XYZ file of N, CA and C in Angstrom:
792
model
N 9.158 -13.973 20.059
C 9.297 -13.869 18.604
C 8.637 -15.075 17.926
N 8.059 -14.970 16.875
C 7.340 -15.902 16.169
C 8.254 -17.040 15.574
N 7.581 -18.011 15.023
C 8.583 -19.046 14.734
C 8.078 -19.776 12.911
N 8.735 -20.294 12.667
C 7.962 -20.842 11.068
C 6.849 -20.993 11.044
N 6.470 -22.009 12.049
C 5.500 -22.976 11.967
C 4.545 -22.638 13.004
N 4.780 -21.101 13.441
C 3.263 -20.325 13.789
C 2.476 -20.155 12.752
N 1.233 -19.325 13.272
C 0.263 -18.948 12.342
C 0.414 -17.540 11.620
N 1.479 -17.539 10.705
C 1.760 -16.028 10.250
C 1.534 -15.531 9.259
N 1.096 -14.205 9.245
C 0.647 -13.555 7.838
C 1.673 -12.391 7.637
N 2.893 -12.074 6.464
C 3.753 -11.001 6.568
C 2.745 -9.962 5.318
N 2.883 -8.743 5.774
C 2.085 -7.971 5.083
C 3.377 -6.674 5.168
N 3.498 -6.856 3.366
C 4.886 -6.172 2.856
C 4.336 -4.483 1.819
N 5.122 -3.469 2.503
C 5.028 -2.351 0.800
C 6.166 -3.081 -0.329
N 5.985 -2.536 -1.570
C 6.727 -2.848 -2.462
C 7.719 -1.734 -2.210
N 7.683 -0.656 -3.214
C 8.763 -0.049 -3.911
C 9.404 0.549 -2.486
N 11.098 0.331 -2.075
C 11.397 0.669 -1.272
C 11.499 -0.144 0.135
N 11.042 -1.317 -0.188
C 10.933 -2.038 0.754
C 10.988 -3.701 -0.132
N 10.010 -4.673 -0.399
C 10.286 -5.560 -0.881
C 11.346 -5.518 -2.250
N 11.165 -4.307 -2.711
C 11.675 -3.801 -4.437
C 12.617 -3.073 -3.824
N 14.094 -3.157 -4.898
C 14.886 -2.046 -4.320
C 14.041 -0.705 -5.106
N 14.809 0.096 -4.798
C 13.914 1.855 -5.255
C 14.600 2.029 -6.529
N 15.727 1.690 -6.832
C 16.062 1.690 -8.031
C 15.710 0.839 -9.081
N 16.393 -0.440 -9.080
C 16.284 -1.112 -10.008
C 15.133 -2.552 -10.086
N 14.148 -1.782 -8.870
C 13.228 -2.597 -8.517
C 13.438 -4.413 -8.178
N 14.740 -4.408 -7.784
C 14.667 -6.114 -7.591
C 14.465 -6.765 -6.234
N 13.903 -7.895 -6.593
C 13.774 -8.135 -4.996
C 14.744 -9.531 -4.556
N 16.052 -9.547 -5.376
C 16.993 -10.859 -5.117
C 17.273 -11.066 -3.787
N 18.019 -9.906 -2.975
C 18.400 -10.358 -1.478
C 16.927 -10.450 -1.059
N 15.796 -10.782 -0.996
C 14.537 -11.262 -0.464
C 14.288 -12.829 -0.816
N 14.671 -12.919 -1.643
C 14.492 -14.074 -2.080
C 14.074 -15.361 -1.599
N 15.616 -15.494 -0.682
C 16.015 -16.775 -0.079
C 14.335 -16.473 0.931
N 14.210 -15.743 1.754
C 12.854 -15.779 2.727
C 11.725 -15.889 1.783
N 11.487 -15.370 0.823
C 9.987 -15.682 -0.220
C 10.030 -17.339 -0.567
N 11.041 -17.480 -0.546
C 11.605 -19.310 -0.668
C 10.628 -20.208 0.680
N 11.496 -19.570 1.766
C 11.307 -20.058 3.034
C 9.899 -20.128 3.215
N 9.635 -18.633 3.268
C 8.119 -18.487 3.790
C 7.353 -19.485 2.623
N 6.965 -19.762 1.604
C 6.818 -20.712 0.697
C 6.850 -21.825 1.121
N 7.673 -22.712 1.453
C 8.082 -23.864 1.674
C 7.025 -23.694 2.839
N 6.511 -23.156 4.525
C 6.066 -22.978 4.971
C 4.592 -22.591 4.790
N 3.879 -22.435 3.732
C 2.867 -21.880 3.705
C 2.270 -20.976 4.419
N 3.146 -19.825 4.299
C 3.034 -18.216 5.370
C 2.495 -17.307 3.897
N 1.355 -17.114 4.265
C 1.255 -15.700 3.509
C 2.185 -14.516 2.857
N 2.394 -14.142 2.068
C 3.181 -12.924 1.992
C 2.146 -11.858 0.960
N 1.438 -10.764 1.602
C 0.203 -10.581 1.043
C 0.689 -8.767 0.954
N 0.983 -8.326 -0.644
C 1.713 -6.973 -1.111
C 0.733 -6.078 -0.621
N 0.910 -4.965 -0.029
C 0.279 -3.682 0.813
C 1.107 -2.645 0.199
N 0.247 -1.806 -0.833
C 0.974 -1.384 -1.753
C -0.126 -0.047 -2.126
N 0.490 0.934 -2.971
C -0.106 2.149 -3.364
C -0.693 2.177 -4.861
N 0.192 0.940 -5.290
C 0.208 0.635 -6.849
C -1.548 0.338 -7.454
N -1.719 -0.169 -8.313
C -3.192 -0.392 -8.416
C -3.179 -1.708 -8.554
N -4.434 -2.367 -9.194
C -4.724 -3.753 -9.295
C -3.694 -4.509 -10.898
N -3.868 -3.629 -11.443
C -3.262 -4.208 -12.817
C -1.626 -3.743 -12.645
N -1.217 -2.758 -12.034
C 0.346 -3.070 -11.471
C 0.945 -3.795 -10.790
N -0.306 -4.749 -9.819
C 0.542 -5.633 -8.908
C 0.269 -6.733 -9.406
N -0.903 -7.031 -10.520
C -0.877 -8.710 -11.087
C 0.532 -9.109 -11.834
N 0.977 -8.390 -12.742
C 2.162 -9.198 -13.306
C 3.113 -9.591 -11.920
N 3.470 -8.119 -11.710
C 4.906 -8.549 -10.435
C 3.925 -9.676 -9.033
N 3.279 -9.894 -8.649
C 2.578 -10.621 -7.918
C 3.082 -12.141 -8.553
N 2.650 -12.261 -10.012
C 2.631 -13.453 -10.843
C 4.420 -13.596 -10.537
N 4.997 -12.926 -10.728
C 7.012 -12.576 -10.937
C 7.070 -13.434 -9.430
N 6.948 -12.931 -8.482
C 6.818 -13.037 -6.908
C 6.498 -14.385 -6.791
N 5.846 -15.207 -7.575
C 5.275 -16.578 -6.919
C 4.423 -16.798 -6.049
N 3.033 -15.492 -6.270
C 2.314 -14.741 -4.942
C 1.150 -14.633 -5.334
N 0.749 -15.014 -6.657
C -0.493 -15.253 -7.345
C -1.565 -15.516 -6.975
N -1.254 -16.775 -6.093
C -2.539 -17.271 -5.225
C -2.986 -16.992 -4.164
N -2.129 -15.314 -3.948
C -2.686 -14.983 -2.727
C -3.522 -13.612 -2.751
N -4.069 -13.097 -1.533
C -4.495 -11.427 -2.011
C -3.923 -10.562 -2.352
N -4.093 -9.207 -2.214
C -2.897 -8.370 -2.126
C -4.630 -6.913 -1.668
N -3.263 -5.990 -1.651
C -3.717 -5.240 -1.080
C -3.434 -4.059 -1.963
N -3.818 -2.918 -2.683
C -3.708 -2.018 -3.737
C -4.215 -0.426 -3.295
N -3.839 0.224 -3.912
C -4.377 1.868 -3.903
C -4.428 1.852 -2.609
N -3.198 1.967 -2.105
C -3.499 2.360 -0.357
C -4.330 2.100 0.498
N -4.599 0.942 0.605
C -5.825 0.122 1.497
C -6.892 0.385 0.681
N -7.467 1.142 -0.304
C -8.600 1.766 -0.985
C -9.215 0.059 -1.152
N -8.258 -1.041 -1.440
C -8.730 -1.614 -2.645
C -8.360 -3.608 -1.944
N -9.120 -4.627 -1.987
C -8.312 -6.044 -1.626
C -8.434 -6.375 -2.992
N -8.097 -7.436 -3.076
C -7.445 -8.225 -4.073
C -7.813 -9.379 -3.546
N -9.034 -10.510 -4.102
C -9.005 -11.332 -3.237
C -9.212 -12.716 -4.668
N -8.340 -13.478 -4.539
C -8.194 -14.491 -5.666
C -9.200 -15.782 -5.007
N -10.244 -16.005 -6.097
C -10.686 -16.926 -5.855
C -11.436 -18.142 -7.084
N -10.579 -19.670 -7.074
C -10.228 -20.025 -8.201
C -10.002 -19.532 -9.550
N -9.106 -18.903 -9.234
C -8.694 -18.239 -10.788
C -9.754 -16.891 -11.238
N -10.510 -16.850 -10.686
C -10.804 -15.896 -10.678
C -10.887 -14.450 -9.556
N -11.118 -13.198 -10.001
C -10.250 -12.352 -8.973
C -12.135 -11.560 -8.342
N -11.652 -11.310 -7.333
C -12.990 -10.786 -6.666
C -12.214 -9.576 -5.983
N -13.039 -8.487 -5.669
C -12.523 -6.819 -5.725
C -13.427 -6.603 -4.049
N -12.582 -6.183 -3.159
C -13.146 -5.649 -2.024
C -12.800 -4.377 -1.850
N -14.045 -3.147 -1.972
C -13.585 -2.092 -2.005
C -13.957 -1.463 -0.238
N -13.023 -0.737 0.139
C -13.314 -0.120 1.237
C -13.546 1.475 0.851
N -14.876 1.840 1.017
C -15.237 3.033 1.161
C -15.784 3.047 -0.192
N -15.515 4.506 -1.242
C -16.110 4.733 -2.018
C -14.976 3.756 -3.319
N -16.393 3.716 -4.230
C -15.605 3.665 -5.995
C -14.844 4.325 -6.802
N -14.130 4.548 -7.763
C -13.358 5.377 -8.785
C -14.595 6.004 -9.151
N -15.534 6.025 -8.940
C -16.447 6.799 -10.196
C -17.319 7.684 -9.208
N -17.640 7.251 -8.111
C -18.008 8.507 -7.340
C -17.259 9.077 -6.883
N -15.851 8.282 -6.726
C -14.436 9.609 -5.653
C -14.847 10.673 -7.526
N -14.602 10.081 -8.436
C -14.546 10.840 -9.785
C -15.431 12.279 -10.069
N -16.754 11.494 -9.884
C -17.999 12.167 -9.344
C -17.974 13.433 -8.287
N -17.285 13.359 -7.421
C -17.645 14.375 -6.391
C -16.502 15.306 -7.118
N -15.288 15.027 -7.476
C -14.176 15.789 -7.452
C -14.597 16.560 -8.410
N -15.039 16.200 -9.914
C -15.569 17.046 -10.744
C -16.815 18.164 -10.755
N -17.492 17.306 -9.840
C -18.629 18.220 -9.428
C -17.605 19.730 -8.505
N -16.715 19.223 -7.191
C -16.349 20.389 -6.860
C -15.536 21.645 -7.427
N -14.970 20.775 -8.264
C -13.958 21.812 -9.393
C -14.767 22.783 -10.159
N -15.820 21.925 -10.387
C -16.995 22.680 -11.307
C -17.677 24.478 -10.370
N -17.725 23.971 -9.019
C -19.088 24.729 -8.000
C -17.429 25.282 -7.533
N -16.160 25.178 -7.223
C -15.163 26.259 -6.269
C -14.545 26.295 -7.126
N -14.433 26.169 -8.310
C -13.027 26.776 -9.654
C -11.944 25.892 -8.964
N -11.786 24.856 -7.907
C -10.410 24.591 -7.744
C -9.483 24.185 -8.989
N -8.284 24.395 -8.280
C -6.997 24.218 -9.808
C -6.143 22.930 -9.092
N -6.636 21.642 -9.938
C -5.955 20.187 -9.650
C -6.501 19.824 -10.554
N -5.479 18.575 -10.909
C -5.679 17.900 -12.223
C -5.208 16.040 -11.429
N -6.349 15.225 -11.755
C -6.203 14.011 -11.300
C -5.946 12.884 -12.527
N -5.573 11.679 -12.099
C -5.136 10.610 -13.531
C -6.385 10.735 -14.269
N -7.392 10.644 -13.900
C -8.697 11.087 -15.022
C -8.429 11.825 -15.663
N -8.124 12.498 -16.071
C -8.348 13.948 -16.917
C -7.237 14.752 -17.399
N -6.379 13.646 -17.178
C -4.729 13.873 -18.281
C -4.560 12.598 -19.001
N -3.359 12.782 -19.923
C -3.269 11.264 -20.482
C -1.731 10.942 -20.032
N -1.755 9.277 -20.489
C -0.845 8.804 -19.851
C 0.238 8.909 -19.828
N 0.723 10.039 -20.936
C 1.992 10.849 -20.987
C 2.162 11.621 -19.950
N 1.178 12.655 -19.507
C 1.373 13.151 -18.501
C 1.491 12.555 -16.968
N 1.110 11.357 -17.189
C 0.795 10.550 -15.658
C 2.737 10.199 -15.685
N 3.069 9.922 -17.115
C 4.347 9.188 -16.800
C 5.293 10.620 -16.904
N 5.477 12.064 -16.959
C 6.158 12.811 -16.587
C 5.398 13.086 -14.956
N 4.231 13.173 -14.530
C 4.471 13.429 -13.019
C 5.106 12.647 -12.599
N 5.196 10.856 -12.576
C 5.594 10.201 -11.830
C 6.830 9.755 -12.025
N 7.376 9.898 -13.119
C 8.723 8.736 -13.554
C 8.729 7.774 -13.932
N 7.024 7.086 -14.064
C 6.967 5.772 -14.829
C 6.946 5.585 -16.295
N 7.373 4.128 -16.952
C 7.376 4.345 -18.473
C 6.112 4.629 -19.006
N 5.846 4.845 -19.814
C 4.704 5.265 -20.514
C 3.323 3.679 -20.443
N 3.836 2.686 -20.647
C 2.938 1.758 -20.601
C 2.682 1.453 -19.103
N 3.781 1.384 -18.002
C 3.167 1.543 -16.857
C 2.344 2.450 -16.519
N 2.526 3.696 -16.874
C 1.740 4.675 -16.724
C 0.372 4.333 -16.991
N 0.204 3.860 -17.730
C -1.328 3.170 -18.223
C -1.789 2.514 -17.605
N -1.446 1.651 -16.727
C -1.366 0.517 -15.781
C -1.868 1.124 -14.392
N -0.765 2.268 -14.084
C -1.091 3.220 -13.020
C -2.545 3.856 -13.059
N -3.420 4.573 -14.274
C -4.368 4.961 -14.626
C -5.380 3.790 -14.718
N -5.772 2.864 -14.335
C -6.239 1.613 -14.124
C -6.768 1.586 -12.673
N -7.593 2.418 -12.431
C -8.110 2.396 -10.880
C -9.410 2.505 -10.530
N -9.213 1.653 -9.228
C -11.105 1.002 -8.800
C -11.335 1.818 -7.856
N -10.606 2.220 -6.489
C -11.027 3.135 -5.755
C -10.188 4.611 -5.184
N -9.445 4.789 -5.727
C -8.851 5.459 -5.444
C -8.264 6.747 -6.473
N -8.282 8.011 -6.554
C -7.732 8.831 -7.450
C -6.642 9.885 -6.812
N -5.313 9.814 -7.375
C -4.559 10.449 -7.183
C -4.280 12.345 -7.938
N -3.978 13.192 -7.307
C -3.952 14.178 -7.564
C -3.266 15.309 -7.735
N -2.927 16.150 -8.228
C -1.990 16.957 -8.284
C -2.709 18.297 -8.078
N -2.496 18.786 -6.713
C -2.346 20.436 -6.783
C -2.228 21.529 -7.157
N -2.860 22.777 -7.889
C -2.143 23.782 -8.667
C -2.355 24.960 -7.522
N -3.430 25.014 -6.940
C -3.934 26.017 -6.479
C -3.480 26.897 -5.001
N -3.490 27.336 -4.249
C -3.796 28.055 -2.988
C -3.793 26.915 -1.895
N -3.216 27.930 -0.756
C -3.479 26.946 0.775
C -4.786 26.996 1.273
N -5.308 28.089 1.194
C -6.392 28.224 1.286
C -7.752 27.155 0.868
N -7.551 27.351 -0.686
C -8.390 26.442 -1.292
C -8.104 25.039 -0.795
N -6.640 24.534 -0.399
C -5.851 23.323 0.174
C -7.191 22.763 1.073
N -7.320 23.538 1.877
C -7.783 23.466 3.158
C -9.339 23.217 3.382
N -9.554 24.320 2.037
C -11.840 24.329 2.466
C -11.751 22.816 1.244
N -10.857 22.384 0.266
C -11.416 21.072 -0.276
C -10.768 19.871 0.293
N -9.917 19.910 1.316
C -10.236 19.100 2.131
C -11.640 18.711 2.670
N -11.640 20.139 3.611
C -13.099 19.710 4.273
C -14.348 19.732 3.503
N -14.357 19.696 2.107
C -15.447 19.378 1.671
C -15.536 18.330 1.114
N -14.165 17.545 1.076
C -13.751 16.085 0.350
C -14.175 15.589 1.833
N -14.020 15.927 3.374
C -14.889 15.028 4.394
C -16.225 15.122 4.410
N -16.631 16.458 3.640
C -18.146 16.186 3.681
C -19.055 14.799 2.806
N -17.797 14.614 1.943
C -18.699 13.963 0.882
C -18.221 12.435 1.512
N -17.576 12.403 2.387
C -17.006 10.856 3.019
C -16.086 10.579 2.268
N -15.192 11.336 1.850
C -13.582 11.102 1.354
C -12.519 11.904 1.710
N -11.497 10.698 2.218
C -10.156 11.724 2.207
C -8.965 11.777 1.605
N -7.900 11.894 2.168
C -6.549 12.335 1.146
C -5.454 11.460 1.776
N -4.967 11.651 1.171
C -3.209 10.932 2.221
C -2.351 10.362 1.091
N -1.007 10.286 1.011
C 0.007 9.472 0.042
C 0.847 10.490 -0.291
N 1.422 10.301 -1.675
C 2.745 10.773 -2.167
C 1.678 12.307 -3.049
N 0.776 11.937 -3.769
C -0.222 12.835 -4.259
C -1.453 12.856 -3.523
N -2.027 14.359 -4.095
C -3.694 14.234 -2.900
C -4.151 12.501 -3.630
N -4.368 11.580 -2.964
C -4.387 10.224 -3.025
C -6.007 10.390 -2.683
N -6.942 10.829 -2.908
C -8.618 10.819 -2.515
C -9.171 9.152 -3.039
N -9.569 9.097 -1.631
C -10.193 7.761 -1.407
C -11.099 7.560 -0.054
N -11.747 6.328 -0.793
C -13.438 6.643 0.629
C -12.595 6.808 2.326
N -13.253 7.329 3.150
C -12.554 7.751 3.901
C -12.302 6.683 4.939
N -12.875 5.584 5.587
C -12.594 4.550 6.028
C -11.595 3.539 5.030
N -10.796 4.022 4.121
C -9.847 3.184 3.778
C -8.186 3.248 4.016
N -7.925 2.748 4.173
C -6.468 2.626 4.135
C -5.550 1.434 4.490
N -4.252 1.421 4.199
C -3.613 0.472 4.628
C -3.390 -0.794 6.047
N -3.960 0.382 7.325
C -4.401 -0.349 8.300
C -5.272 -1.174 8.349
N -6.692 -0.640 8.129
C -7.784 -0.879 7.597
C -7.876 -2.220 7.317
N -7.379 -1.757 5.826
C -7.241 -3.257 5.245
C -6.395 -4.406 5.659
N -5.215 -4.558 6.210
C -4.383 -5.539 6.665
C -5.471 -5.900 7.959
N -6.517 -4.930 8.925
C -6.433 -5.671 9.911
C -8.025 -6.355 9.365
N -9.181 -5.579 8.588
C -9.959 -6.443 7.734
C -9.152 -8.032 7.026
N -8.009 -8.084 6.713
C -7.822 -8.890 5.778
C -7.620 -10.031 6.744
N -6.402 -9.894 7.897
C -6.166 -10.133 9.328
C -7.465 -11.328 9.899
N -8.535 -10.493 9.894
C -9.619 -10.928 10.573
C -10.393 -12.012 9.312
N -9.988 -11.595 8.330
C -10.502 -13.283 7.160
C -9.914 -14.405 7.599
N -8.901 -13.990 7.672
C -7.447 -15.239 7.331
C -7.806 -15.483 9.187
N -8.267 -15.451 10.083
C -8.337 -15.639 11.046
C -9.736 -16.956 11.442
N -10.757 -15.709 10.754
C -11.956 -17.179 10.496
C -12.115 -18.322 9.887
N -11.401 -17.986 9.294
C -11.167 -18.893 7.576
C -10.007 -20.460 8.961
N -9.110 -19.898 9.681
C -8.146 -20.510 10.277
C -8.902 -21.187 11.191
N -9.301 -20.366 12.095
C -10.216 -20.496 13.311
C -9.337 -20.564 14.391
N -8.113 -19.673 14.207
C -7.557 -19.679 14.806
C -6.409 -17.787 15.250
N -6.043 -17.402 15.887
C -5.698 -16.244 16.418
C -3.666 -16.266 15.293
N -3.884 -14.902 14.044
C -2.757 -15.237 13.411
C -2.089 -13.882 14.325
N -0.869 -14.544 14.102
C 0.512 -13.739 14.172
C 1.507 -12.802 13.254
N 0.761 -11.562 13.012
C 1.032 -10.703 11.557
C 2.795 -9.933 11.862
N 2.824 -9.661 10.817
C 4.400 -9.160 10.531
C 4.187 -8.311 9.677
N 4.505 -6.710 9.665
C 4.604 -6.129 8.684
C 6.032 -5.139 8.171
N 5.883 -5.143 6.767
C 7.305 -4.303 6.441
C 7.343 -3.177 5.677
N 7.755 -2.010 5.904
C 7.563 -1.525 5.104
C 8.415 0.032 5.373
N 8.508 1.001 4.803
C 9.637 2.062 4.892
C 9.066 3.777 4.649
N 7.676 3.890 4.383
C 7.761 5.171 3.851
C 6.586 5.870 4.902
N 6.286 7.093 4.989
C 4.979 7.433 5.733
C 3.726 7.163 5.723
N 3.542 6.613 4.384
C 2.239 5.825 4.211
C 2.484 4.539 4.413
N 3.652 3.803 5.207
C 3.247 2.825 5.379
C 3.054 2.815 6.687
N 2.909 3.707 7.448
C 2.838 3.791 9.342
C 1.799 3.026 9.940
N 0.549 3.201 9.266
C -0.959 2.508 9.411
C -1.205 0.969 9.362
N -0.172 0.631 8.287
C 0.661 -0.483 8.128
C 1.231 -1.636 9.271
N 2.122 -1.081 9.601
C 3.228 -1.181 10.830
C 2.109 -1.266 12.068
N 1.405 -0.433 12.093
C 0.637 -0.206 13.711
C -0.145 -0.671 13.346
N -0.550 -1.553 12.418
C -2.233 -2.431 12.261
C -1.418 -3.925 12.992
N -0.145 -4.126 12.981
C 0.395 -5.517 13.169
C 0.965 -6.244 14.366
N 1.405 -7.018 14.542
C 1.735 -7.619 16.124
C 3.408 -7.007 15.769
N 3.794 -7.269 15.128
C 5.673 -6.988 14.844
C 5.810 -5.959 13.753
N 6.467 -5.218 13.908
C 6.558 -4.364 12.517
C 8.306 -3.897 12.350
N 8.539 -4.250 11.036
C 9.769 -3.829 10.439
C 10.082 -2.642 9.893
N 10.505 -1.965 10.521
C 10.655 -0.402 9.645
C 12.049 0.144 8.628
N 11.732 -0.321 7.532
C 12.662 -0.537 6.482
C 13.490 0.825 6.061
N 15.039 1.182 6.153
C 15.454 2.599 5.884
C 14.968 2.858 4.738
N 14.609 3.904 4.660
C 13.991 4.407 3.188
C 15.362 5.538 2.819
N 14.575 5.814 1.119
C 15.445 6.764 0.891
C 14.546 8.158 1.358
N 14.657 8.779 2.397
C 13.933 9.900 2.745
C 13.869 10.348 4.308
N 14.081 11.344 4.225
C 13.602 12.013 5.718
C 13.103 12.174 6.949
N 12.163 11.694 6.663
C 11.063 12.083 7.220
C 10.474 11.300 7.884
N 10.428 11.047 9.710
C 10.259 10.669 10.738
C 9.575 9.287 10.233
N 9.274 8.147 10.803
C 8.519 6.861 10.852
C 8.073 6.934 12.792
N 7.461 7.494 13.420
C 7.111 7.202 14.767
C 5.701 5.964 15.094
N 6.122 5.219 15.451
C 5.045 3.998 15.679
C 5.111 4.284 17.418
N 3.590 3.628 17.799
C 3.602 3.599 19.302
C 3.371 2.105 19.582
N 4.104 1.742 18.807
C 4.343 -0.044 19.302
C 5.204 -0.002 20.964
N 5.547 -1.192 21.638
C 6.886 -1.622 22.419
C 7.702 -1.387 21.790
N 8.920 -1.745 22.587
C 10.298 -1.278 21.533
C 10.248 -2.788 21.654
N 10.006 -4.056 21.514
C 10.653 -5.408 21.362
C 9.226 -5.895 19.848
N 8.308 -4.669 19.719
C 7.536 -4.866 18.854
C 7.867 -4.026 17.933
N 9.022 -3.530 17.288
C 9.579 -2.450 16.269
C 11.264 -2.814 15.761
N 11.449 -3.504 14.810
C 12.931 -3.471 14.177
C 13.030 -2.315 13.319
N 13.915 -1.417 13.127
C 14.281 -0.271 11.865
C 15.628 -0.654 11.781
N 15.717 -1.270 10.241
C 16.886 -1.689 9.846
C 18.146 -0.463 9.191
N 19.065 -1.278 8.883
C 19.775 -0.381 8.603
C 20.247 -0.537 7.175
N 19.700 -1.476 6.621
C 20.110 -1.714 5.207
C 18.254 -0.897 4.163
N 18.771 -1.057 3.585
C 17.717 0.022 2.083
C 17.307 -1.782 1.840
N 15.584 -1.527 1.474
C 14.950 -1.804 0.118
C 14.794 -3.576 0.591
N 15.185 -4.469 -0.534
C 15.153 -5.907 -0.422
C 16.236 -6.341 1.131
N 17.628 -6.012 1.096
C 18.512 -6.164 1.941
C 17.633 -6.206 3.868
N 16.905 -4.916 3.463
C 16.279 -4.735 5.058
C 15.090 -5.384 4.973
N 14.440 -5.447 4.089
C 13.027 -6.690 4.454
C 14.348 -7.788 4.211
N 14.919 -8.364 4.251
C 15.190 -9.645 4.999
C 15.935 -9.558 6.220
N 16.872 -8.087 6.439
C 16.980 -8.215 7.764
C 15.970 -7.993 8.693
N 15.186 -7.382 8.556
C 13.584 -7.721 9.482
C 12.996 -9.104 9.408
N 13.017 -9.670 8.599
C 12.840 -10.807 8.722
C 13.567 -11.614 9.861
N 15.224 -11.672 9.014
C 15.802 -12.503 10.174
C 15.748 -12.234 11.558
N 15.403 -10.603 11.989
C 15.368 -10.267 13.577
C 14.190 -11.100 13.776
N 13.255 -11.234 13.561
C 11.721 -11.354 14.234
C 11.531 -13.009 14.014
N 11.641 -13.511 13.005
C 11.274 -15.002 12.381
C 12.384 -15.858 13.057
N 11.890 -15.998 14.001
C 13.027 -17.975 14.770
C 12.869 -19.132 13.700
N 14.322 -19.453 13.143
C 14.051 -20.751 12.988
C 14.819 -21.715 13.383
N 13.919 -22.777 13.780
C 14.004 -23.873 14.263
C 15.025 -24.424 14.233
């Protein structure tokens, strides 16, 4: 098990994991965002949210000066003196934009993406307030989607979203360049923070929902946080390389923490 004063990078989801799911707080985390702090350990957000949803709470977090990770691996976040530099994996918002309209146009498909509703409607699909919602609609590589149509149609715009080198995955059809995602990016990000070190880091990741699996299996330790939901988490880690807690939200990212992190 790793110790403080290894070389560690923790790579966290938010909602449901660092955030409770309700009332979004992250107090029982705290005391460890403290710790890891005092230590100079990374804590670098791996998140679905976009770039302008994770700067305030990032800034809240005391996490400012670090990367983060956005739109489902689509997107890094890489801060450099005060100013922010954008690493996109795979395609842009404007060609994922580009192809999707073009296909709707040439197969009649029936989906409607954050482009092409307004932010009222973004905040009845999702449950967010109306100004987050705006915030949410704020995207560099990635476009989320909503379904109207056929299994059928499901199926041939898939495979024509791989023809064009994009795919799907998340809570909505989530279309983004197809080499992106959450793995992806933690183990790209992984391999900075490694040269930059010159030295071999020791990653930790946390996180609770099905999109965060890629997550978990990009890392040396992975915390698998109870979610509120169903639906299987299978990693092919060791079992001495997998905690699944038993507490929800902030409570279980720090009991993953305390299993894995020795201190001194």
């Amino acid at each position: 098990m790793p110790y403080l004063d290894d070389p560690l990078i923790i790579f966290t989801d938010l909602d449901g994991s660092l955030l409770d799911h309700h009332d979004y707080s992250w107090a029982p985390a705290q005391p460890w965002l403290d710790r890891l702090a005092d230590n100079n350990i990374p804590v670098i957000i791996t998140t679905s949210k976009t770039s302008a949803e994770v700067s305030a709470l990032q800034q809240a977090l005391a996490l400012d000066h670090l990367p983060f990770i956005a739109e489902n691996g689509a997107l890094i976040h890489l801060p450099n003196e005060g100013n922010a530099a954008l690493h996109l994996i795979g395609a842009d918002y404007q060609r994922i934009r580009d192809v999707l309209v073009d296909l709707r146009k040439r197969y009649d498909f029936e989906f409607r993406g954050f482009g092409d509703v307004s932010p009222q409607q973004v905040a009845d699909w999702t449950g967010l307030s109306l100004d987050d919602a705006k915030l949410a609609m704020q995207r560099d590589a990635s476009e989320p989607l909503k379904w109207f149509g056929n299994t059928l149609d499901f199926s041939r715009m898939e495979k024509l979203l791989a023809e064009e080198g994009l795919a799907r995955g998340g809570r909505f059809w989530h279309v983004m360049g197809q080499n992106a995602g959450k793995g992806q990016a933690v183990r790209w990000l992984t391999d900075q923070y490694q040269q930059r070190r010159g030295k071999t880091c020791i990653t930790l990741g946390l996180g609770d929902g099905p999109n965060d699996i890629s997550l978990l299996e990009a890392v040396d330790f992975a915390a698998v946080i109870l979610g509120h939901h169903d639906q299987e988490m299978p990693l092919s880690k060791k079992e001495d390389e997998v905690f699944r807690t038993t507490l929800y939200g902030p409570e279980g990212w720090r009991q993953g923490l305390d299993h894995f992190i020795k201190v001194k």
